[in-house]
Amino acid sequence: MTIILSAKLKQLFFRKQLIWFILSQCLFLVTINVQAKEGVNIDSLKAALDTASTDSTRLTLNYQIADYYRTQDLGQALYYGQQSLELAEEQSNNERKAKVYNLLGTVHFLKGKYVDATNYFIKALYLYEEEGKTFEAISQKNNLGLVYERRGEFQEALKYFVEIVEGVEALPEKQKNTVLSSVYLNLGSCFDGLDKLNDALKYYEKVLKLTDAKNFITNKAKALNNIGNIYLKKEEEDKAYSYFKRSLKAKEGLGTDYSVLNSLMSLSKYCIDNNKFEEAKEYLDQALEIGHHLNSPSFLKQIHELYYRFYKRQGKFEEALSQLEKLLVYADEVAKSESEEKIKNLVSDYQQEKEKREKEIRQQEERNRLYATIGLLVMVCLAAGLLYVIQRSKTKQAKMKEHQAMLKKEKLELQNDNLSKELELREKDLEMRDRELTSNVMNLVQKNELINAVSQKLADMKANLKKENQQAVRQIIYDLQTSKSDDLWDEFELRFQNVHNDFYKRLNDQFPDLTPNERKLCAFLRLNMSTKDIASVTRQSIRSIEMGRFRLRKKLGINNSESNLNTFIEQI
């Protein structure tokens, strides 16, 4: 029995310089959605679950309960997580399904079941990529890197973490800092595992710089613990102990057992190596209680490994043997759930599936281009045939038209003489009516100008009159102003339409967005009236008419300052 145990012991303890150092590194898994918080009433959540009437509500409550137990009891977390999964897979909401996959992957990771964890992380990654959720997809790549890191395959893990750092710039600042805080921590763990201690310290220091905010305090505590482990390797034990204590103090306020557990194990190892057995026993007992509470074979294996070293260092070989037997039981349980080849196959399947999807997209694009080319060729052939038919028809019609044209020419020559005379008469009539219209408008303008002049003189005289006469003068001014023809525009417009009956129609057809006032201004300009005359007729200031002309130019599309507005309107 002793020989068998020794062989297994060598296999467990002396692979890559005591791999438990790396296994005890404080790692970060990104979990999505509701986090376990202080003040969560688990009994209320369970009571609400018992009375829930819809699958959607049951899914939400099962998820919240599982997420609560994620830091308290991994067995319960797995049970409620599976309940959530059954409900999520019946729904068509990929984002909610991905959150459940992520949660279950986290629970299996903490239990040391890396094959199952990888399977769930990859499923979550598929769905987040399909939904275009960049931040959540990056989180799953981070988790997959952590699986390799936990297994000691640091070069593979680095590929994931470096890819994340290179692609994180596209995220908003808050999400970017969240990802970097996690990935820097994981990069530090990888370089620590590769014995590149200075590189590891560099990344842990980056974590500390990013973790001033409260939402990053978990990563700060983990970085402190990992720095302590590095100083242990450098045999600077006082510094290591100081960092372990700082880490434990930070973690005790977080309410997450598995995070505290890592610090307790680090402090236990330090105390064992420095023969502080009483203090080591205290930390080990706390760690064992939390390990059983979390029901994690991976953590329990590490704790019993420390118990074994604790008793062996004191020469208590019988107790050490007892702890070794427990250690091997949990090691076998972890090994049963572990399959390195299966993990690689799962990742390979993901890459193949991704390449397959990309290939299908490329093939579809090629088919679309082919169909477009064929369609274009068919259209060109149809167009060529149609052009040929049209050309033949045009040739026949041209001959017919040529004969008809000769007949029409003779007829037109006879009609042109009559039309010329008729047009000449019409132009003379239009010119006469135009002059009459302009004359009427100018008479009205002169009348208004006279009224305005008299009103102004009376207003100037008013100040020099007695008060009793000022009221009479004001009444006269008022009567004069109100005597102006209120129907001036209506009369003008009626006469204008009689003379230029098609002008408004052409104006509206070409410029339908003109306002009534702008159409009115066009009519005045058609009569070649000056700005001053238009101002008098419309009772507006000259400045207002000038602004109206400016806006009208823009609406009519006259951008060239050399173009004359009156000439343009006459051509409408």
Coordinates of C-alpha atoms in Angstrom, one line a residue:
M1 CA 0.0 0.0 0.0
T2 CA 2.8 2.4 0.9
I3 CA 4.6 1.8 -2.4
I4 CA 1.5 2.5 -4.4
L5 CA 0.8 5.6 -2.5
S6 CA 4.4 6.8 -3.0
A7 CA 4.2 6.3 -6.8
K8 CA 1.0 8.3 -6.9
L9 CA 2.4 10.9 -4.7
K10 CA 5.4 11.5 -7.0
Q11 CA 3.1 11.7 -10.0
L12 CA 1.0 14.4 -8.2
F13 CA 3.6 16.4 -6.4
F14 CA 6.7 16.7 -8.7
R15 CA 5.2 17.7 -12.0
K16 CA 6.3 21.1 -13.2
Q17 CA 7.8 22.2 -9.8
L18 CA 4.9 21.6 -7.4
I19 CA 2.0 22.4 -9.7
W20 CA -0.2 23.2 -6.7
F21 CA 1.3 26.7 -6.7
I22 CA -0.3 27.3 -10.0
L23 CA -3.5 25.6 -9.1
S24 CA -3.8 27.9 -6.0
Q25 CA -3.5 31.0 -8.1
C26 CA -6.5 33.3 -7.7
L27 CA -8.3 33.2 -11.1
F28 CA -11.1 35.2 -12.5
L29 CA -14.1 33.9 -14.4
V30 CA -16.4 36.4 -15.9
T31 CA -20.0 35.7 -15.0
I32 CA -22.8 37.4 -16.8
N33 CA -26.0 39.0 -15.4
V34 CA -27.0 38.9 -11.7
Q35 CA -24.1 38.4 -9.2
A36 CA -24.4 37.0 -5.7
K37 CA -24.7 40.1 -3.5
E38 CA -24.9 40.8 0.2
G39 CA -28.5 41.0 1.3
V40 CA -29.9 38.4 -1.2
N41 CA -32.7 36.5 0.6
I42 CA -32.4 33.0 -0.7
D43 CA -35.5 31.9 1.1
S44 CA -37.5 34.6 -0.6
L45 CA -36.2 33.6 -4.0
K46 CA -37.2 29.9 -3.3
A47 CA -40.6 31.0 -2.1
A48 CA -41.1 33.0 -5.3
L49 CA -40.0 30.1 -7.4
D50 CA -42.6 27.8 -5.7
T51 CA -45.4 30.2 -6.7
A52 CA -44.1 31.3 -10.2
S53 CA -46.7 30.9 -12.9
T54 CA -44.7 31.3 -16.1
D55 CA -41.6 29.5 -17.5
S56 CA -39.9 32.9 -18.0
T57 CA -40.3 33.8 -14.3
R58 CA -39.2 30.3 -13.3
L59 CA -36.1 30.6 -15.5
T60 CA -35.1 33.9 -14.0
L61 CA -35.6 32.7 -10.4
N62 CA -33.7 29.4 -11.0
Y63 CA -30.9 31.4 -12.5
Q64 CA -30.7 33.9 -9.6
I65 CA -30.7 31.0 -7.0
A66 CA -28.0 29.1 -8.9
D67 CA -25.9 32.3 -9.2
Y68 CA -26.3 32.9 -5.4
Y69 CA -25.1 29.3 -4.7
R70 CA -22.2 29.7 -7.1
T71 CA -20.2 31.3 -4.2
Q72 CA -21.8 29.3 -1.5
D73 CA -22.6 25.7 -2.5
L74 CA -21.5 24.4 -5.9
G75 CA -23.8 21.3 -5.6
Q76 CA -26.9 23.5 -5.2
A77 CA -25.6 25.9 -7.9
L78 CA -25.3 23.0 -10.3
Y79 CA -28.8 21.7 -9.5
Y80 CA -30.6 25.1 -10.0
G81 CA -28.4 25.8 -13.0
Q82 CA -29.6 22.5 -14.7
Q83 CA -33.2 23.6 -13.9
S84 CA -32.5 26.9 -15.6
L85 CA -31.0 25.1 -18.6
E86 CA -34.0 22.9 -19.1
L87 CA -36.2 26.0 -19.2
A88 CA -33.8 28.1 -21.3
E89 CA -33.6 25.4 -24.0
E90 CA -37.3 25.5 -24.5
Q91 CA -37.2 29.2 -25.3
S92 CA -35.9 31.0 -28.4
N93 CA -34.0 33.7 -26.5
N94 CA -30.3 32.9 -27.3
E95 CA -28.9 35.6 -24.9
R96 CA -30.7 34.1 -21.9
K97 CA -29.6 30.6 -22.9
A98 CA -26.0 31.8 -23.3
K99 CA -26.0 33.2 -19.7
V100 CA -27.1 29.9 -18.3
Y101 CA -24.4 28.1 -20.3
N102 CA -21.8 30.5 -18.9
L103 CA -23.1 30.0 -15.3
L104 CA -22.9 26.2 -15.6
G105 CA -19.5 26.4 -17.2
T106 CA -18.3 28.6 -14.2
V107 CA -19.8 26.0 -11.7
H108 CA -18.1 23.1 -13.4
F109 CA -14.8 25.0 -13.6
L110 CA -14.9 25.7 -9.8
K111 CA -15.6 22.0 -9.2
G112 CA -12.6 21.1 -11.3
K113 CA -14.6 19.5 -14.1
Y114 CA -12.8 21.2 -17.0
V115 CA -14.2 19.1 -19.8
D116 CA -17.8 20.0 -18.9
A117 CA -16.8 23.6 -18.2
T118 CA -15.2 23.9 -21.7
N119 CA -18.3 22.4 -23.3
Y120 CA -20.6 25.0 -21.7
F121 CA -18.2 27.9 -22.4
I122 CA -18.0 27.0 -26.1
K123 CA -21.8 26.8 -26.3
A124 CA -22.1 30.3 -24.7
L125 CA -19.4 31.6 -27.1
Y126 CA -21.4 30.3 -30.2
L127 CA -24.6 32.1 -29.1
Y128 CA -22.9 35.4 -28.1
E129 CA -21.1 35.5 -31.4
E130 CA -24.4 34.9 -33.3
E131 CA -26.1 37.7 -31.3
G132 CA -23.2 40.1 -31.9
K133 CA -22.4 40.4 -28.2
T134 CA -18.7 41.4 -28.4
F135 CA -18.1 41.9 -24.6
E136 CA -19.8 38.6 -23.6
A137 CA -18.0 36.7 -26.4
I138 CA -14.7 38.0 -25.1
S139 CA -15.6 36.8 -21.6
Q140 CA -16.1 33.3 -22.9
K141 CA -12.7 33.3 -24.7
N142 CA -11.3 34.4 -21.4
N143 CA -12.9 31.5 -19.7
L144 CA -11.6 29.0 -22.2
G145 CA -8.1 30.5 -21.7
L146 CA -8.6 29.9 -18.0
V147 CA -9.3 26.2 -18.6
Y148 CA -5.9 25.8 -20.2
E149 CA -4.2 27.9 -17.5
R150 CA -5.7 25.8 -14.8
R151 CA -4.5 22.7 -16.5
G152 CA -0.9 24.1 -16.7
E153 CA -1.0 24.5 -20.5
F154 CA 0.2 28.1 -20.3
Q155 CA 1.2 28.6 -23.9
E156 CA -2.3 27.7 -25.1
A157 CA -3.8 29.9 -22.5
L158 CA -1.6 32.8 -23.6
K159 CA -3.0 32.6 -27.1
Y160 CA -6.5 33.3 -25.9
F161 CA -5.4 36.1 -23.5
V162 CA -3.2 37.9 -26.0
E163 CA -6.1 37.7 -28.6
I164 CA -8.4 39.3 -26.1
V165 CA -6.0 42.2 -25.3
E166 CA -5.6 42.9 -29.0
G167 CA -9.3 43.0 -29.6
V168 CA -10.5 44.9 -26.5
E169 CA -10.0 48.4 -28.0
A170 CA -13.4 48.2 -29.7
L171 CA -15.2 48.0 -26.3
P172 CA -16.6 51.0 -24.4
E173 CA -14.2 52.3 -21.7
K174 CA -16.0 50.7 -18.7
Q175 CA -16.2 47.2 -20.4
K176 CA -12.6 47.6 -21.6
N177 CA -11.3 48.1 -18.1
T178 CA -13.4 45.2 -16.8
V179 CA -11.9 42.8 -19.4
L180 CA -8.3 44.1 -19.0
S181 CA -8.5 43.8 -15.2
S182 CA -9.3 40.1 -15.7
V183 CA -7.0 39.3 -18.6
Y184 CA -4.0 41.0 -16.9
L185 CA -4.6 38.9 -13.9
N186 CA -4.7 35.7 -16.1
L187 CA -1.6 36.8 -18.1
G188 CA 0.2 37.2 -14.8
S189 CA -0.8 33.7 -13.7
C190 CA 0.4 32.2 -17.1
F191 CA 3.8 33.9 -16.8
D192 CA 4.0 32.8 -13.2
G193 CA 3.4 29.2 -14.3
L194 CA 6.2 29.6 -16.9
D195 CA 8.5 30.8 -14.1
K196 CA 8.8 34.3 -15.8
L197 CA 8.2 35.9 -12.4
N198 CA 9.1 39.5 -13.4
D199 CA 6.7 39.4 -16.3
A200 CA 4.0 38.0 -14.0
L201 CA 4.7 40.9 -11.5
K202 CA 4.4 43.4 -14.3
Y203 CA 0.9 42.2 -15.1
Y204 CA -0.2 42.0 -11.5
E205 CA 0.9 45.6 -11.0
K206 CA -1.3 46.6 -14.0
V207 CA -4.2 44.9 -12.2
L208 CA -3.6 46.9 -9.1
K209 CA -3.6 50.2 -11.1
L210 CA -7.0 49.3 -12.6
T211 CA -8.6 48.2 -9.4
D212 CA -9.2 51.4 -7.5
A213 CA -12.9 51.2 -8.3
K214 CA -15.0 49.0 -6.0
N215 CA -16.2 46.8 -8.8
F216 CA -12.6 45.6 -9.4
I217 CA -11.8 44.9 -5.7
T218 CA -12.1 41.1 -6.3
N219 CA -9.3 41.2 -8.9
K220 CA -7.2 43.4 -6.6
A221 CA -7.5 40.8 -3.8
K222 CA -6.5 38.1 -6.3
A223 CA -3.5 40.0 -7.6
L224 CA -2.3 40.6 -4.0
N225 CA -2.5 36.9 -3.3
N226 CA -0.6 36.0 -6.6
I227 CA 2.1 38.6 -5.8
G228 CA 2.5 36.9 -2.4
N229 CA 3.1 33.5 -4.2
I230 CA 5.7 35.1 -6.4
Y231 CA 7.6 36.4 -3.4
L232 CA 7.5 32.9 -1.9
K233 CA 9.2 31.6 -5.0
K234 CA 11.8 34.4 -4.7
E235 CA 12.2 33.3 -1.1
E236 CA 11.2 36.7 0.2
E237 CA 8.9 35.2 2.7
D238 CA 8.1 38.3 4.8
K239 CA 6.9 40.2 1.7
A240 CA 4.9 37.1 0.7
Y241 CA 3.2 36.9 4.1
S242 CA 2.3 40.6 4.0
Y243 CA 0.6 40.3 0.6
F244 CA -1.3 37.1 1.7
K245 CA -2.7 39.0 4.7
R246 CA -3.6 42.0 2.6
S247 CA -5.3 39.7 0.1
L248 CA -7.3 37.9 2.8
K249 CA -8.4 41.1 4.4
A250 CA -9.7 42.4 1.0
K251 CA -11.5 39.1 0.2
E252 CA -13.2 38.8 3.6
G253 CA -15.4 41.8 2.6
L254 CA -16.5 40.2 -0.7
G255 CA -18.7 37.4 0.7
T256 CA -17.3 34.9 -1.8
D257 CA -16.1 31.7 -0.1
Y258 CA -13.9 30.3 -3.0
S259 CA -12.0 33.6 -3.2
V260 CA -11.3 33.6 0.6
L261 CA -10.3 29.9 0.2
N262 CA -7.3 30.6 -2.1
S263 CA -5.9 33.1 0.4
L264 CA -6.3 30.7 3.3
M265 CA -4.4 28.0 1.4
S266 CA -1.6 30.4 0.5
L267 CA -1.3 31.5 4.1
S268 CA -1.4 27.9 5.2
K269 CA 1.5 27.0 3.0
Y270 CA 3.6 29.9 4.1
C271 CA 3.0 29.0 7.8
I272 CA 3.9 25.3 7.1
D273 CA 7.1 26.2 5.4
N274 CA 8.0 28.5 8.3
N275 CA 7.0 26.1 11.0
K276 CA 4.2 28.3 12.3
F277 CA 2.1 25.2 12.8
E278 CA -0.6 26.6 15.2
E279 CA -1.4 29.4 12.8
A280 CA -1.2 27.0 9.8
K281 CA -3.7 24.7 11.5
E282 CA -6.2 27.6 12.0
Y283 CA -6.0 28.5 8.3
L284 CA -6.3 24.9 7.2
D285 CA -9.4 24.2 9.3
Q286 CA -11.1 27.3 7.9
A287 CA -10.2 26.3 4.4
L288 CA -11.5 22.7 4.9
E289 CA -14.8 24.0 6.2
I290 CA -15.2 26.2 3.2
G291 CA -14.1 23.4 0.8
H292 CA -16.8 21.1 2.1
H293 CA -19.3 23.9 2.0
L294 CA -18.5 24.5 -1.7
N295 CA -18.4 20.8 -2.4
S296 CA -15.5 21.2 -4.8
P297 CA -13.2 18.1 -5.3
S298 CA -10.6 20.3 -6.9
F299 CA -10.3 22.6 -3.8
L300 CA -10.6 19.7 -1.4
K301 CA -7.7 17.9 -3.1
Q302 CA -5.5 21.0 -2.6
I303 CA -6.5 21.4 1.0
H304 CA -5.7 17.7 1.9
E305 CA -2.4 18.1 0.1
L306 CA -1.6 20.9 2.5
Y307 CA -2.8 18.8 5.5
Y308 CA -0.4 16.1 4.3
R309 CA 2.6 18.5 4.2
F310 CA 1.5 20.0 7.6
Y311 CA 1.6 16.6 9.4
K312 CA 4.6 15.3 7.5
R313 CA 6.7 18.3 8.4
Q314 CA 6.0 17.7 12.0
G315 CA 6.9 14.0 11.8
K316 CA 3.3 12.9 12.3
F317 CA 3.4 10.2 9.6
E318 CA 0.2 8.4 10.6
E319 CA -1.8 11.6 10.3
A320 CA 0.0 12.4 7.1
L321 CA -0.8 9.0 5.6
S322 CA -4.5 9.6 6.5
Q323 CA -4.5 12.9 4.7
L324 CA -2.7 11.4 1.7
E325 CA -5.4 8.8 1.3
K326 CA -8.1 11.6 1.3
L327 CA -6.0 13.5 -1.2
L328 CA -5.8 10.6 -3.6
V329 CA -9.6 10.0 -3.3
Y330 CA -10.3 13.6 -4.4
A331 CA -7.4 13.4 -7.0
D332 CA -9.1 10.4 -8.6
E333 CA -12.4 12.1 -8.6
V334 CA -10.9 15.1 -10.4
A335 CA -9.1 12.9 -12.8
K336 CA -12.3 11.0 -13.8
S337 CA -13.9 14.3 -14.9
E338 CA -10.8 15.3 -16.7
S339 CA -9.8 14.5 -20.3
E340 CA -7.2 16.6 -22.0
E341 CA -7.9 15.1 -25.4
K342 CA -11.6 15.8 -25.0
I343 CA -11.0 19.4 -24.2
K344 CA -8.8 19.8 -27.3
N345 CA -11.4 18.1 -29.4
L346 CA -14.1 20.4 -28.1
V347 CA -12.0 23.5 -28.9
S348 CA -11.1 21.9 -32.3
D349 CA -14.8 21.3 -33.0
Y350 CA -15.5 24.9 -32.2
Q351 CA -12.8 26.1 -34.6
Q352 CA -14.0 23.6 -37.3
E353 CA -17.6 24.7 -36.9
K354 CA -16.5 28.4 -37.1
E355 CA -14.5 27.7 -40.3
K356 CA -17.4 25.7 -41.7
R357 CA -19.8 28.6 -41.1
E358 CA -17.3 31.1 -42.6
K359 CA -16.9 28.7 -45.6
E360 CA -20.7 28.5 -46.0
I361 CA -20.9 32.3 -46.0
R362 CA -18.2 32.6 -48.6
Q363 CA -19.9 29.9 -50.8
Q364 CA -23.2 31.7 -50.5
E365 CA -21.5 35.0 -51.5
E366 CA -19.9 33.3 -54.5
R367 CA -23.3 31.8 -55.5
N368 CA -24.9 35.2 -55.1
R369 CA -22.2 36.7 -57.3
L370 CA -22.7 33.9 -59.9
Y371 CA -26.5 34.5 -59.9
A372 CA -26.0 38.2 -60.2
T373 CA -23.6 37.7 -63.2
I374 CA -26.1 35.3 -64.9
G375 CA -28.9 37.7 -64.3
L376 CA -26.9 40.5 -65.8
L377 CA -26.0 38.5 -68.9
V378 CA -29.7 37.6 -69.4
M379 CA -30.6 41.2 -69.0
V380 CA -27.9 42.3 -71.5
C381 CA -29.2 39.7 -74.1
L382 CA -32.8 40.8 -73.6
A383 CA -31.8 44.4 -74.0
A384 CA -29.8 43.6 -77.2
G385 CA -32.7 41.7 -78.7
L386 CA -35.1 44.5 -77.7
L387 CA -32.8 47.1 -79.2
Y388 CA -32.7 45.1 -82.5
V389 CA -36.4 44.9 -82.7
I390 CA -36.7 48.6 -81.9
Q391 CA -34.1 49.5 -84.5
R392 CA -36.0 47.6 -87.2
S393 CA -39.2 49.3 -86.2
K394 CA -37.6 52.7 -86.2
T395 CA -36.2 52.1 -89.7
K396 CA -39.7 51.3 -91.1
Q397 CA -41.2 54.2 -89.2
A398 CA -38.5 56.6 -90.4
K399 CA -39.5 55.9 -94.0
M400 CA -43.1 56.4 -93.2
K401 CA -42.4 59.6 -91.3
E402 CA -40.2 60.9 -94.1
H403 CA -43.2 60.7 -96.4
Q404 CA -45.6 62.2 -93.9
A405 CA -43.1 64.9 -93.1
M406 CA -43.2 66.1 -96.7
L407 CA -47.0 66.3 -96.5
K408 CA -46.9 68.1 -93.2
K409 CA -44.3 70.5 -94.3
E410 CA -46.5 71.8 -97.0
K411 CA -49.4 72.0 -94.6
L412 CA -47.4 73.8 -92.0
E413 CA -46.1 76.3 -94.4
L414 CA -49.7 77.3 -95.0
Q415 CA -50.5 77.3 -91.3
N416 CA -47.4 79.2 -90.3
D417 CA -48.5 82.3 -92.1
N418 CA -51.8 82.3 -90.2
L419 CA -50.1 81.5 -86.9
S420 CA -47.6 84.2 -87.2
K421 CA -50.2 86.8 -87.6
E422 CA -52.3 85.4 -84.8
L423 CA -49.2 85.3 -82.4
E424 CA -48.3 88.8 -83.3
L425 CA -51.8 90.0 -82.4
R426 CA -51.7 88.0 -79.1
E427 CA -48.4 89.5 -78.1
K428 CA -49.6 93.0 -78.8
D429 CA -52.7 92.3 -76.7
L430 CA -50.7 90.8 -73.9
E431 CA -48.3 93.7 -73.9
M432 CA -51.1 96.2 -73.8
R433 CA -52.8 94.4 -70.9
D434 CA -49.5 94.1 -69.1
R435 CA -49.0 97.8 -69.3
E436 CA -52.5 98.4 -68.1
L437 CA -52.0 96.0 -65.1
T438 CA -48.7 97.7 -64.2
S439 CA -50.3 101.1 -64.5
N440 CA -53.1 100.2 -62.2
V441 CA -50.6 98.8 -59.6
M442 CA -48.5 101.9 -59.9
N443 CA -51.5 104.1 -59.4
L444 CA -52.3 102.2 -56.2
V445 CA -48.6 102.5 -55.2
Q446 CA -48.7 106.2 -55.7
K447 CA -51.9 106.5 -53.7
N448 CA -50.4 104.6 -50.8
E449 CA -47.2 106.6 -51.0
L450 CA -49.2 109.9 -50.9
I451 CA -51.2 108.6 -47.9
N452 CA -48.0 107.6 -46.2
A453 CA -46.4 111.1 -46.9
V454 CA -49.4 113.0 -45.6
S455 CA -49.6 110.7 -42.5
Q456 CA -45.9 111.3 -41.8
K457 CA -46.3 115.1 -42.1
L458 CA -49.3 115.1 -39.8
A459 CA -47.3 112.9 -37.4
D460 CA -44.4 115.4 -37.5
M461 CA -46.8 118.3 -36.8
K462 CA -48.6 116.5 -33.9
A463 CA -45.9 117.2 -31.4
N464 CA -46.3 121.0 -31.9
L465 CA -50.1 121.0 -31.4
K466 CA -52.1 121.3 -28.3
K467 CA -53.2 118.1 -26.6
E468 CA -56.8 118.5 -27.5
N469 CA -55.7 118.8 -31.2
Q470 CA -53.3 115.9 -31.0
Q471 CA -56.1 113.4 -30.6
A472 CA -57.8 114.8 -33.7
V473 CA -54.6 114.5 -35.7
R474 CA -54.1 110.9 -34.6
Q475 CA -57.7 110.1 -35.7
I476 CA -56.9 111.7 -39.1
I477 CA -53.7 109.6 -39.5
Y478 CA -55.7 106.5 -38.5
D479 CA -58.4 107.2 -41.1
L480 CA -55.8 107.8 -43.8
Q481 CA -54.0 104.6 -43.1
T482 CA -57.2 102.6 -43.0
S483 CA -58.3 104.2 -46.2
K484 CA -55.6 102.3 -48.1
S485 CA -57.0 99.7 -50.3
D486 CA -57.2 96.4 -48.2
D487 CA -58.2 94.6 -51.3
L488 CA -55.1 95.7 -53.2
W489 CA -53.6 92.3 -53.5
D490 CA -56.8 90.5 -54.4
E491 CA -57.5 93.0 -57.1
F492 CA -54.0 92.8 -58.4
E493 CA -54.0 89.0 -58.4
L494 CA -57.2 88.8 -60.2
R495 CA -56.0 91.1 -63.0
F496 CA -52.6 89.3 -63.1
Q497 CA -54.2 85.9 -63.7
N498 CA -56.3 87.3 -66.4
V499 CA -53.2 88.5 -68.2
H500 CA -50.8 85.7 -67.3
N501 CA -53.2 82.8 -66.8
D502 CA -50.5 80.1 -67.1
F503 CA -47.8 81.7 -65.0
Y504 CA -49.0 80.4 -61.6
K505 CA -49.5 76.9 -63.0
R506 CA -45.9 76.8 -64.5
L507 CA -44.5 78.2 -61.2
N508 CA -46.3 75.7 -59.0
D509 CA -45.3 72.8 -61.3
Q510 CA -41.6 73.7 -61.2
F511 CA -41.4 75.0 -57.6
P512 CA -44.2 73.4 -55.6
D513 CA -42.6 74.3 -52.2
L514 CA -43.1 78.1 -52.6
T515 CA -45.2 79.9 -49.9
P516 CA -48.1 82.2 -50.9
N517 CA -46.0 85.3 -50.1
E518 CA -43.1 84.0 -52.3
R519 CA -45.6 83.4 -55.2
K520 CA -46.9 86.9 -54.7
L521 CA -43.3 88.2 -54.9
C522 CA -42.8 86.3 -58.1
A523 CA -45.8 88.0 -59.7
F524 CA -44.5 91.4 -58.8
L525 CA -41.1 90.6 -60.2
R526 CA -42.8 89.2 -63.4
L527 CA -44.1 92.8 -63.9
N528 CA -40.5 94.0 -63.4
M529 CA -41.5 96.1 -60.4
S530 CA -38.8 97.6 -58.2
T531 CA -38.1 96.6 -54.6
K532 CA -39.4 100.0 -53.4
D533 CA -42.7 99.6 -55.3
I534 CA -43.2 96.1 -54.0
A535 CA -42.7 97.3 -50.5
S536 CA -45.3 100.0 -50.9
V537 CA -47.9 97.6 -52.4
T538 CA -47.3 95.0 -49.7
R539 CA -46.9 97.5 -46.8
Q540 CA -43.6 96.0 -45.9
S541 CA -40.2 97.5 -45.4
I542 CA -37.6 97.6 -48.2
R543 CA -35.4 95.4 -46.0
S544 CA -38.1 92.8 -45.7
I545 CA -38.6 92.7 -49.5
E546 CA -34.8 92.3 -50.0
M547 CA -34.7 89.4 -47.6
G548 CA -37.6 87.9 -49.4
R549 CA -35.8 88.2 -52.7
F550 CA -32.7 86.5 -51.1
R551 CA -34.7 83.6 -49.8
L552 CA -36.6 83.3 -53.1
R553 CA -33.3 83.0 -55.0
K554 CA -32.3 80.1 -52.8
K555 CA -35.6 78.3 -53.3
L556 CA -35.4 78.8 -57.0
G557 CA -31.9 77.3 -57.1
I558 CA -30.2 80.5 -58.3
N559 CA -26.7 80.1 -56.8
N560 CA -24.9 82.2 -59.3
S561 CA -24.7 85.8 -58.0
E562 CA -24.4 87.1 -61.6
S563 CA -27.8 85.6 -62.6
N564 CA -30.7 88.1 -62.6
L565 CA -33.8 87.1 -60.6
N566 CA -36.2 89.1 -62.7
T567 CA -34.8 87.6 -65.9
F568 CA -35.1 84.1 -64.4
I569 CA -38.8 84.6 -63.5
E570 CA -39.6 86.0 -66.9
Q571 CA -38.4 82.8 -68.5
I572 CA -40.7 80.6 -66.4

